[in-house]
Coordinates of N, CA and C in Angstrom, one line a residue:
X1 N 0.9 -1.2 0.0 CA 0.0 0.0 0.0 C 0.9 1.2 0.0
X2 N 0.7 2.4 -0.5 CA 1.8 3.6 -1.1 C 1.4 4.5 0.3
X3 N 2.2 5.2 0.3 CA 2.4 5.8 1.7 C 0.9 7.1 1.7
X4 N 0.8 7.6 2.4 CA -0.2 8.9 2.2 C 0.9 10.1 2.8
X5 N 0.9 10.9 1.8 CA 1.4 11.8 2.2 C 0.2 13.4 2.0
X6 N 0.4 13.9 3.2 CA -0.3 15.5 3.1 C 0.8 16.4 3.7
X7 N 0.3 17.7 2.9 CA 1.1 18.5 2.9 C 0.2 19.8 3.7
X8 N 0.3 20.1 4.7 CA -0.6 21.3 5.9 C 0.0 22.7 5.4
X9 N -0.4 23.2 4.3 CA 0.2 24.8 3.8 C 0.0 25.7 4.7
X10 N 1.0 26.8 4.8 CA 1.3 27.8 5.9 C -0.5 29.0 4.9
X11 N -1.1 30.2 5.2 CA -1.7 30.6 4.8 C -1.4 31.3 3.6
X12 N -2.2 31.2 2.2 CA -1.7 31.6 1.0 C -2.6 32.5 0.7
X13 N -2.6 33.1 -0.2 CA -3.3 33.6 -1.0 C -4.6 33.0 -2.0
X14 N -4.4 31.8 -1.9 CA -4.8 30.7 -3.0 C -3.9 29.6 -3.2
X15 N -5.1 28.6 -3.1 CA -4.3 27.2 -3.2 C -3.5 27.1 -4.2
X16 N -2.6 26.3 -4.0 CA -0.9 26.1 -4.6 C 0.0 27.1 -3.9
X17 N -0.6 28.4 -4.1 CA 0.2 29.6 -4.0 C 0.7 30.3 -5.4
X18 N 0.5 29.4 -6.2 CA 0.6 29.9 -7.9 C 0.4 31.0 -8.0
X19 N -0.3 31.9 -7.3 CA -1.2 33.0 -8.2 C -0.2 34.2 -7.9
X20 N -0.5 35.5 -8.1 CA -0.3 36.8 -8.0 C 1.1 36.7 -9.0
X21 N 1.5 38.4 -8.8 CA 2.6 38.8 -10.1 C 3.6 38.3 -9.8
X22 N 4.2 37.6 -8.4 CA 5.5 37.0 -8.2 C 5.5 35.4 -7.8
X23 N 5.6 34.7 -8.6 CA 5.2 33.3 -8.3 C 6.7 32.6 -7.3
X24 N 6.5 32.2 -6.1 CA 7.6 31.7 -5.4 C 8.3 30.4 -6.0
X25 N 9.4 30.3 -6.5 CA 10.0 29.3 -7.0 C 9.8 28.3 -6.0
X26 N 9.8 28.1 -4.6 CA 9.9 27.1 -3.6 C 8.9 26.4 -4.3
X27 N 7.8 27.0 -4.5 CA 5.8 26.6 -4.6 C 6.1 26.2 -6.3
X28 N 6.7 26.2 -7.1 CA 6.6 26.0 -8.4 C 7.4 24.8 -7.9
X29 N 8.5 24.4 -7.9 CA 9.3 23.0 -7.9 C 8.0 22.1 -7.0
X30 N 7.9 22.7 -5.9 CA 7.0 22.1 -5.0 C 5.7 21.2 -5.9
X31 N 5.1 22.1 -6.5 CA 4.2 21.5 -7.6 C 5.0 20.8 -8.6
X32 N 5.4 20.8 -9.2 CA 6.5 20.4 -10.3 C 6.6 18.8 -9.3
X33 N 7.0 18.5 -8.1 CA 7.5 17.6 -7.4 C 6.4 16.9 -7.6
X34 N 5.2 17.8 -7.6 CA 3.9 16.5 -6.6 C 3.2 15.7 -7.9
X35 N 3.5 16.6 -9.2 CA 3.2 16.2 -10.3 C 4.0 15.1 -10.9
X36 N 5.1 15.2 -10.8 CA 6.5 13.8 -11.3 C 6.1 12.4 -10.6
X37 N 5.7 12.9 -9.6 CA 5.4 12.1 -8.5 C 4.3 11.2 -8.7
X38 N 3.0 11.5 -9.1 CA 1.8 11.2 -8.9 C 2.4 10.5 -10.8
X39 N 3.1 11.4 -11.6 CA 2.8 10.9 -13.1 C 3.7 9.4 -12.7
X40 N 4.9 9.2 -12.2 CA 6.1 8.6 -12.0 C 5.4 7.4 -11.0
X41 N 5.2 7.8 -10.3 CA 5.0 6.6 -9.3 C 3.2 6.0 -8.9
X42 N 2.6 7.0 -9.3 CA 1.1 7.1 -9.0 C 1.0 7.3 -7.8
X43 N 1.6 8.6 -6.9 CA 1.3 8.6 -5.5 C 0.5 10.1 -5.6
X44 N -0.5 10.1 -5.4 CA -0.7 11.5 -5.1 C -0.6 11.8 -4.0
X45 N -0.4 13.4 -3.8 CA 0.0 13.9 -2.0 C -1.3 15.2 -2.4
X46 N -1.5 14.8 -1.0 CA -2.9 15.8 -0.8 C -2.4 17.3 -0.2
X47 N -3.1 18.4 -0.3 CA -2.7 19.7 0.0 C -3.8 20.7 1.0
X48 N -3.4 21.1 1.9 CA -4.4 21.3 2.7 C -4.2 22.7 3.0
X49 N -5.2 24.2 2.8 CA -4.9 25.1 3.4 C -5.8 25.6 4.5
X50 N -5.0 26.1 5.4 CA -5.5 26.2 6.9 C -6.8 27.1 7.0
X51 N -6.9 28.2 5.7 CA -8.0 28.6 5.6 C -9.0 27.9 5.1
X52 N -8.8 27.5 4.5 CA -10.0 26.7 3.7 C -10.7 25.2 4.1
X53 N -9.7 24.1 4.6 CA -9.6 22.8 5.0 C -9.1 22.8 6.6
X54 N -9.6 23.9 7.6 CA -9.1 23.7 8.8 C -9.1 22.4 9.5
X55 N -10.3 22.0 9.4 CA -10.4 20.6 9.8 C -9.8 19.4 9.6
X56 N -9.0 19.4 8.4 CA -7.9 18.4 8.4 C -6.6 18.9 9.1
X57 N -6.2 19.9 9.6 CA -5.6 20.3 10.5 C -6.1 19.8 12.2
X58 N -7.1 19.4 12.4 CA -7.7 19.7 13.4 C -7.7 17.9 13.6
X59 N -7.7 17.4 12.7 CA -7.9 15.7 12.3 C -6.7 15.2 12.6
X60 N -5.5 15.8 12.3 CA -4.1 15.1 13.0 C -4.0 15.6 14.0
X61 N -3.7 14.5 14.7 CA -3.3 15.3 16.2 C -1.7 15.7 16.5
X62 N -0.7 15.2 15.6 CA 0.7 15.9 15.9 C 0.6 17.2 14.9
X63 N 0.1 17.7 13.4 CA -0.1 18.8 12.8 C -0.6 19.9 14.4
X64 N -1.8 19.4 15.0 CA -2.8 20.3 15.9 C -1.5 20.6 17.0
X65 N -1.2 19.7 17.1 CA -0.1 19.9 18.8 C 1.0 21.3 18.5
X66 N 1.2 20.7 16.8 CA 2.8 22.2 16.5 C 1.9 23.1 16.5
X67 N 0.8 22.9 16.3 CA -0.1 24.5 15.6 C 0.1 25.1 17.0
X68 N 0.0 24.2 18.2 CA -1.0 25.4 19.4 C 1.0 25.1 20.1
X69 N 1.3 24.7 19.7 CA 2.7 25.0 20.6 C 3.9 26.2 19.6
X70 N 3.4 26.4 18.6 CA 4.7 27.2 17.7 C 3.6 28.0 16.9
X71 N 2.1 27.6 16.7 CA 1.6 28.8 15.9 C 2.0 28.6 14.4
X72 N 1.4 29.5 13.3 CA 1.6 28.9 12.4 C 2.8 29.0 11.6
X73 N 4.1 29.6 12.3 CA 5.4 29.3 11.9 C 5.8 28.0 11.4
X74 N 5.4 27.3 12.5 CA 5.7 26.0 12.1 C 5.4 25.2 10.5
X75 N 4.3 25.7 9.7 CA 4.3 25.5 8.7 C 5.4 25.8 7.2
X76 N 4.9 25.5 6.6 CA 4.5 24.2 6.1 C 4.8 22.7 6.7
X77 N 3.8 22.2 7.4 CA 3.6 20.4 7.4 C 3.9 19.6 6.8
X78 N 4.5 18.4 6.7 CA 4.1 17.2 6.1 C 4.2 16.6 6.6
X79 N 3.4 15.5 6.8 CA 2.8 13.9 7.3 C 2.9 13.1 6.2
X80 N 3.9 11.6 6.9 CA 3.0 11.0 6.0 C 2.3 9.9 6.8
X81 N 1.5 8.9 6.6 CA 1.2 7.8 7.2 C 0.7 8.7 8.1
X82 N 0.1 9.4 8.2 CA -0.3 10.6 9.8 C 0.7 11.3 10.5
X83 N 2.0 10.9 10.3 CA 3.1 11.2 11.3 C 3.8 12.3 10.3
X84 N 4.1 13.4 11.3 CA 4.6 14.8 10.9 C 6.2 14.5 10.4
X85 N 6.6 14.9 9.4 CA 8.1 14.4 9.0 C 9.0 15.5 8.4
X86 N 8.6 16.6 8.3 CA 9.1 18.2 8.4 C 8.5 19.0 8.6
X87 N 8.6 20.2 9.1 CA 8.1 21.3 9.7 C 9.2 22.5 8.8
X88 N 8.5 23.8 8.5 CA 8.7 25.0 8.3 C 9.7 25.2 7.1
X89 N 9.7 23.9 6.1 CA 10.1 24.1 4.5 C 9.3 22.9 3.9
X90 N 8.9 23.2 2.9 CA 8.5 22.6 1.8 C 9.3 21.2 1.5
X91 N 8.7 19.7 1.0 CA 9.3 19.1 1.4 C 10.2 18.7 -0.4
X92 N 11.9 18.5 -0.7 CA 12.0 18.4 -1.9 C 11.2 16.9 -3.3
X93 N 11.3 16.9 -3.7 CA 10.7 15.9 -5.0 C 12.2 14.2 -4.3
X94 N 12.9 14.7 -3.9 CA 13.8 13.5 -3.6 C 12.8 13.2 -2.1
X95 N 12.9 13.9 -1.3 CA 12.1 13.6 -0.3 C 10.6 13.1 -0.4
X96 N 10.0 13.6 -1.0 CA 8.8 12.8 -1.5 C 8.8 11.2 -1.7
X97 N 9.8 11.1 -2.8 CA 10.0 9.8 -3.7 C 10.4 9.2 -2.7
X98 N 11.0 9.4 -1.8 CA 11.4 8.6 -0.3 C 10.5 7.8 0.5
X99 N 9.4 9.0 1.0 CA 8.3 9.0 1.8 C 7.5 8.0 1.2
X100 N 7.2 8.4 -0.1 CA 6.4 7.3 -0.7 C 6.9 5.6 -0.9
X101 N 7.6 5.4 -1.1 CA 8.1 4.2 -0.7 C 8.3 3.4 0.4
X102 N 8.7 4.3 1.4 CA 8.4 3.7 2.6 C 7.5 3.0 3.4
X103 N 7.6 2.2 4.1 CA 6.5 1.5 4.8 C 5.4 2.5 5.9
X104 N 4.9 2.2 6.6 CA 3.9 3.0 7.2 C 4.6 2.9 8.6
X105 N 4.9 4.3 9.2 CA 5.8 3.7 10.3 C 5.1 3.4 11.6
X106 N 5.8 2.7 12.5 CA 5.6 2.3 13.8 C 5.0 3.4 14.5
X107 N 4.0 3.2 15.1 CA 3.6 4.3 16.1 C 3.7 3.8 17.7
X108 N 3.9 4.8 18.5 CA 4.7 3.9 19.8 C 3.2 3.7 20.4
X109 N 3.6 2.6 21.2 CA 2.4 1.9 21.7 C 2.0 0.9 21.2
X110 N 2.8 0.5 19.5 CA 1.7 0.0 18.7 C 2.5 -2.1 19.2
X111 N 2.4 -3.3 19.4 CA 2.2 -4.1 19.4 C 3.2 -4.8 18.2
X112 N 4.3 -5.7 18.5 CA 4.3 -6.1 17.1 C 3.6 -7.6 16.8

């Protein structure tokens, strides 16, 4: 089963971030990544902005924990398998292709 990865975006302007007169190169590779990705491997990564999809913010409970302990600096998120695996940069297209292959990790408590 392919890993799940989401991505908790810091507040934009509009989803991606694509829009207005100066497009941030971070947010262009960033898409460019999720696209290689999904064509390359068939993993899609889902994108969540805090204005719009708060509740998937509200649905992880390690995403919810950085939010009320660091506020939204801490963003941009990414989870995968549920579990938070960078905080406050964008994650690169090598790091992706990583995550998605990986197994679903151990969560403590869990039994083997």
């Amino acid at each position: 089963m392919p890993a799940k990865i989401e991505l908790f975006d810091p507040p934009m302007c509009c989803p991606g971030g694509l829009c207005g007169p100066a497009i941030d190169p971070v947010l262009l590779d960033l898409n460019e990544a999720i696209l290689r990705l999904k064509k390359e491997k068939g993993i899609a990564v889902e994108r969540y902005l805090l204005s719009q999809q708060g509740k998937k913010f509200m649905e992880n409970p390690e995403v919810l924990a950085l939010l009320q302990q660091h506020g939204t600096e801490i963003l941009p998120a990414t989870a995968v398998n549920g579990h938070v695996v960078k905080t406050k940069n964008f994650p690169t297209y090598e790091e992706l292709k990583q995550w998605a292959s990986e197994p679903a990790p151990i969560t403590q408590g869990a039994s083997a």
